[in-house]
CSV table of C-alpha atoms in Angstrom, one decimal:
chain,number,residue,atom,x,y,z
A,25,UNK,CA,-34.6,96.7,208.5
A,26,UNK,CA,-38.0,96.5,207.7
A,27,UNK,CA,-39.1,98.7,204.3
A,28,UNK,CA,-42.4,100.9,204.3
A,29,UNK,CA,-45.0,99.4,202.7
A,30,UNK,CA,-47.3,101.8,200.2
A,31,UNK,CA,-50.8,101.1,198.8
A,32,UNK,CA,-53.7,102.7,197.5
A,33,UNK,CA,-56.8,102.1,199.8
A,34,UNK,CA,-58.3,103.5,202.6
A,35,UNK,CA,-56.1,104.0,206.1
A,36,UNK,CA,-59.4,103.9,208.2
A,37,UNK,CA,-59.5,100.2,207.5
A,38,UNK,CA,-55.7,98.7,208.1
A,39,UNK,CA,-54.7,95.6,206.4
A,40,UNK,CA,-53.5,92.7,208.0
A,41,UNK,CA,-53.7,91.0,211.3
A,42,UNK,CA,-52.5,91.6,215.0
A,43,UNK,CA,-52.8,95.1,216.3
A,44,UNK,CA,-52.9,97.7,214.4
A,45,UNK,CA,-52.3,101.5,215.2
A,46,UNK,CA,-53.7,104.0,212.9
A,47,UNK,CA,-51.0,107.1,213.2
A,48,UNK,CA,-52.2,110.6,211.9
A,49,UNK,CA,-51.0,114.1,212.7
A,50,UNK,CA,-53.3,117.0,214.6
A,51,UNK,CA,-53.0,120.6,215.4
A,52,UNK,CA,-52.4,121.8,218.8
A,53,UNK,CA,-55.2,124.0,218.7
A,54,UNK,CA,-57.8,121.4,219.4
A,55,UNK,CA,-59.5,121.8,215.7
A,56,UNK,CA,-60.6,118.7,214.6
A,57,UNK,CA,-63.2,119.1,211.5
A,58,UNK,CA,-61.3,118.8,207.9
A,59,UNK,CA,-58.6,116.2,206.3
A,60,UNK,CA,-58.4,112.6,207.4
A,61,UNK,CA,-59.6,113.7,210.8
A,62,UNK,CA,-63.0,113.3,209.0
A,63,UNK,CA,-63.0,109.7,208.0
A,64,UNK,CA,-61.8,108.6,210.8
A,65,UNK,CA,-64.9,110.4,212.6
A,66,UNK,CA,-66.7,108.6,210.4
A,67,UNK,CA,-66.0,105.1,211.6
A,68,UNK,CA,-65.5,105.9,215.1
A,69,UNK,CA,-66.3,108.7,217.5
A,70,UNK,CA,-64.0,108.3,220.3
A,71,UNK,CA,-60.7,109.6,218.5
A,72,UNK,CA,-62.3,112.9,218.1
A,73,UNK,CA,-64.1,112.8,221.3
A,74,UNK,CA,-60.8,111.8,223.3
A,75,UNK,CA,-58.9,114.4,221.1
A,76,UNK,CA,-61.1,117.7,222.2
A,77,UNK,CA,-61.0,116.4,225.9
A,78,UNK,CA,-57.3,116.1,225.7
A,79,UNK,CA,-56.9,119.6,224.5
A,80,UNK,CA,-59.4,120.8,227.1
A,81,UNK,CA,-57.6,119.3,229.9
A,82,UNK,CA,-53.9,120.4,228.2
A,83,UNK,CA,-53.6,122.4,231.6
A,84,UNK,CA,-53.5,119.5,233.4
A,85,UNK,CA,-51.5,116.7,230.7
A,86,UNK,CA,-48.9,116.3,228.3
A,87,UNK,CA,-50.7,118.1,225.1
A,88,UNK,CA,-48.2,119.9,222.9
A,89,UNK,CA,-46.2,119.8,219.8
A,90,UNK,CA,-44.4,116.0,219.9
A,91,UNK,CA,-47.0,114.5,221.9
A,92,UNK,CA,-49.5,111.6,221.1
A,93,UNK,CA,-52.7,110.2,222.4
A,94,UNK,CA,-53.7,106.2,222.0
A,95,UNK,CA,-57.3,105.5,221.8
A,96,UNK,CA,-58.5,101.9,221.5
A,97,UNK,CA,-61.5,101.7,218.9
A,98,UNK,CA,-61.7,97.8,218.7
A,99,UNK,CA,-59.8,95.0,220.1
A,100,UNK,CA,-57.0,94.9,217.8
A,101,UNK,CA,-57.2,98.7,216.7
A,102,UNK,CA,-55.9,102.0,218.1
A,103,UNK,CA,-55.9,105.5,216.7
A,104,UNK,CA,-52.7,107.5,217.8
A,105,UNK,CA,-53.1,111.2,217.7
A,106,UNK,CA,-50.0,113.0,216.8
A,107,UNK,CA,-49.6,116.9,217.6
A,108,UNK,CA,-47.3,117.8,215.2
A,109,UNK,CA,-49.0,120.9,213.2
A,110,UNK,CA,-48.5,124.3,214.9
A,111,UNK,CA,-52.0,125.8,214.3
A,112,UNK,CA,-54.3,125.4,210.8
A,113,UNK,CA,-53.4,127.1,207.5
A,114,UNK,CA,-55.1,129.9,207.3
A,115,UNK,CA,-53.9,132.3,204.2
A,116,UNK,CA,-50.4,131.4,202.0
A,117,UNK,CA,-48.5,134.2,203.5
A,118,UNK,CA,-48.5,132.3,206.9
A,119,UNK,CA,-46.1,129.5,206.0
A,120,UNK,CA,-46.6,125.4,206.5
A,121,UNK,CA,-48.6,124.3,209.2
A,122,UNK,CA,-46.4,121.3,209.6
A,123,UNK,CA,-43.6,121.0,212.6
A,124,UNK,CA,-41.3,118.0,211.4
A,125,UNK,CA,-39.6,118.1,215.2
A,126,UNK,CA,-43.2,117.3,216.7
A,127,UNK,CA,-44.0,114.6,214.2
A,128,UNK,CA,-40.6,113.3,214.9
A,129,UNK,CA,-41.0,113.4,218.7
A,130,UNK,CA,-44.4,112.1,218.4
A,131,UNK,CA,-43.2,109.4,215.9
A,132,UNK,CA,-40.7,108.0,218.5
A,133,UNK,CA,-44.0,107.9,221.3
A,134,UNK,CA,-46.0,106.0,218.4
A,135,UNK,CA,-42.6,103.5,218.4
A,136,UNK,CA,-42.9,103.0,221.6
A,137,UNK,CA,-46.3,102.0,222.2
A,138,UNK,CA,-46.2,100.0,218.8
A,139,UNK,CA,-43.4,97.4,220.3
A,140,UNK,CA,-45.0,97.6,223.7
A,141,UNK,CA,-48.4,96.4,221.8
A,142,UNK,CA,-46.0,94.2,219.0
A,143,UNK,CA,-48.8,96.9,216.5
A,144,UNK,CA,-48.1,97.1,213.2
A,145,UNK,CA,-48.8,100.4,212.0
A,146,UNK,CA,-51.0,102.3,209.1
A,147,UNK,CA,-51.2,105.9,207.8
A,148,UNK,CA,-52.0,108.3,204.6
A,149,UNK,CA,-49.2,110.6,204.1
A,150,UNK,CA,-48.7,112.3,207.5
A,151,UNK,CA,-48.4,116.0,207.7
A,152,UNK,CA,-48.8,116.3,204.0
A,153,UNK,CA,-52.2,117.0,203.7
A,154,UNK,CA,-53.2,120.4,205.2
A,155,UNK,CA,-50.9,120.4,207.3
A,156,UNK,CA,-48.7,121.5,204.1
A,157,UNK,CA,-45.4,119.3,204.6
A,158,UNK,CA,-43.2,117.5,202.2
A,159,UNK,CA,-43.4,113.5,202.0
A,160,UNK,CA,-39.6,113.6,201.5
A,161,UNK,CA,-39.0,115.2,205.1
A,162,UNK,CA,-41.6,112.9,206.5
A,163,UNK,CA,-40.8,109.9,205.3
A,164,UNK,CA,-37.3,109.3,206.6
A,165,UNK,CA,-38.4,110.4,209.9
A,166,UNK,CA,-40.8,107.3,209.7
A,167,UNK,CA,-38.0,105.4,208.5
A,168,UNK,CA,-35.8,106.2,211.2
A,169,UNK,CA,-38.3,105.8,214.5
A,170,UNK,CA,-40.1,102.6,213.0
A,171,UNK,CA,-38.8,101.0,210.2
A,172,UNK,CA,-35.6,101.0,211.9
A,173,UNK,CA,-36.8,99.2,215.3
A,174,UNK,CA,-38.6,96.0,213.0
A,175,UNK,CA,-42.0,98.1,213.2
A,176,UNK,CA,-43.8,97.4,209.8
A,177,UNK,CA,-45.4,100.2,208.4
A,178,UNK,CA,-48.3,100.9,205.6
A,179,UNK,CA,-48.9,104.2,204.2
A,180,UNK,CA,-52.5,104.1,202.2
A,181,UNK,CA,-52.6,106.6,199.0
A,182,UNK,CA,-56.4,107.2,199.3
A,183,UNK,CA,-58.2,105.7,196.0
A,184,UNK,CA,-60.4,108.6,194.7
């Protein structure tokens, strides 16, 4: 079984060679404007611009809690959009933003296409940032949909 790799450095520019797919996690509100959302808009608009028309057209697709989006930003790099935060935090007394079944479902999508695309795959902490959840609930869920099929992994601990 493959192990995750962790290093400090910056997740919008993945290490390594072959494809790579850069996996984060969204609301399902559509929001897209704080967190790691920001860097990414940073080095390239179409994430955020195939994000919002994703959420516009969720009449007429498959956005929702557990789903994910690919979006090809340069030949051998992809951004996968992962629903798996119910809303945005708001106030303390409204609990965790985080849904650990939708990053799981959408982890499992993110499997997929990463052994259709033989991608390695890079990340900061998923769901742990304002989406409020614990590393130690997310990270066996990683472990379990990609580690566990030979799909190498790199979480980045952002250097400050």
């Amino acid at each position: 079984m493959t192990v995750i790799e962790y290093v400090q450095g910056d997740a919008t520019a993945p290490r390594g060679k072959g494809v790579r797919i850069i996996a984060h996690v969204c609301n399902d509100l559509g929001g897209w404007g704080k967190g790691f959302v920001l860097a990414l808009s940073r080095r390239w608009p179409e994430p955020e611009a195939a994000f919002r028309r994703w959420h516009r057209e969720r009449a007429r697709n498959d956005f929702g809690l557990g789903a994910a989006q690919f979006v090809q930003v340069e030949p051998y790099v992809w951004v996968a959009n992962l629903v798996g935060q119910r809303g945005i935090r708001t106030g303390r007394s409204s609990g965790v933003p985080v849904r650990y079944e939708a990053i799981d479902a959408a982890l499992g999508l993110l499997a997929d296409r990463a052994a259709e695309l033989g991608a390695s795959v890079h990340m900061p902490r998923i769901g742990c940032g304002l989406a409020g959840g614990k590393w130690s609930r997310v990270e066996p869920l990683i472990a379990e949909r990609l580690t566990a099929r030979g799909i190498p992994v790199t979480v980045y601990d952002f250097e400050a």
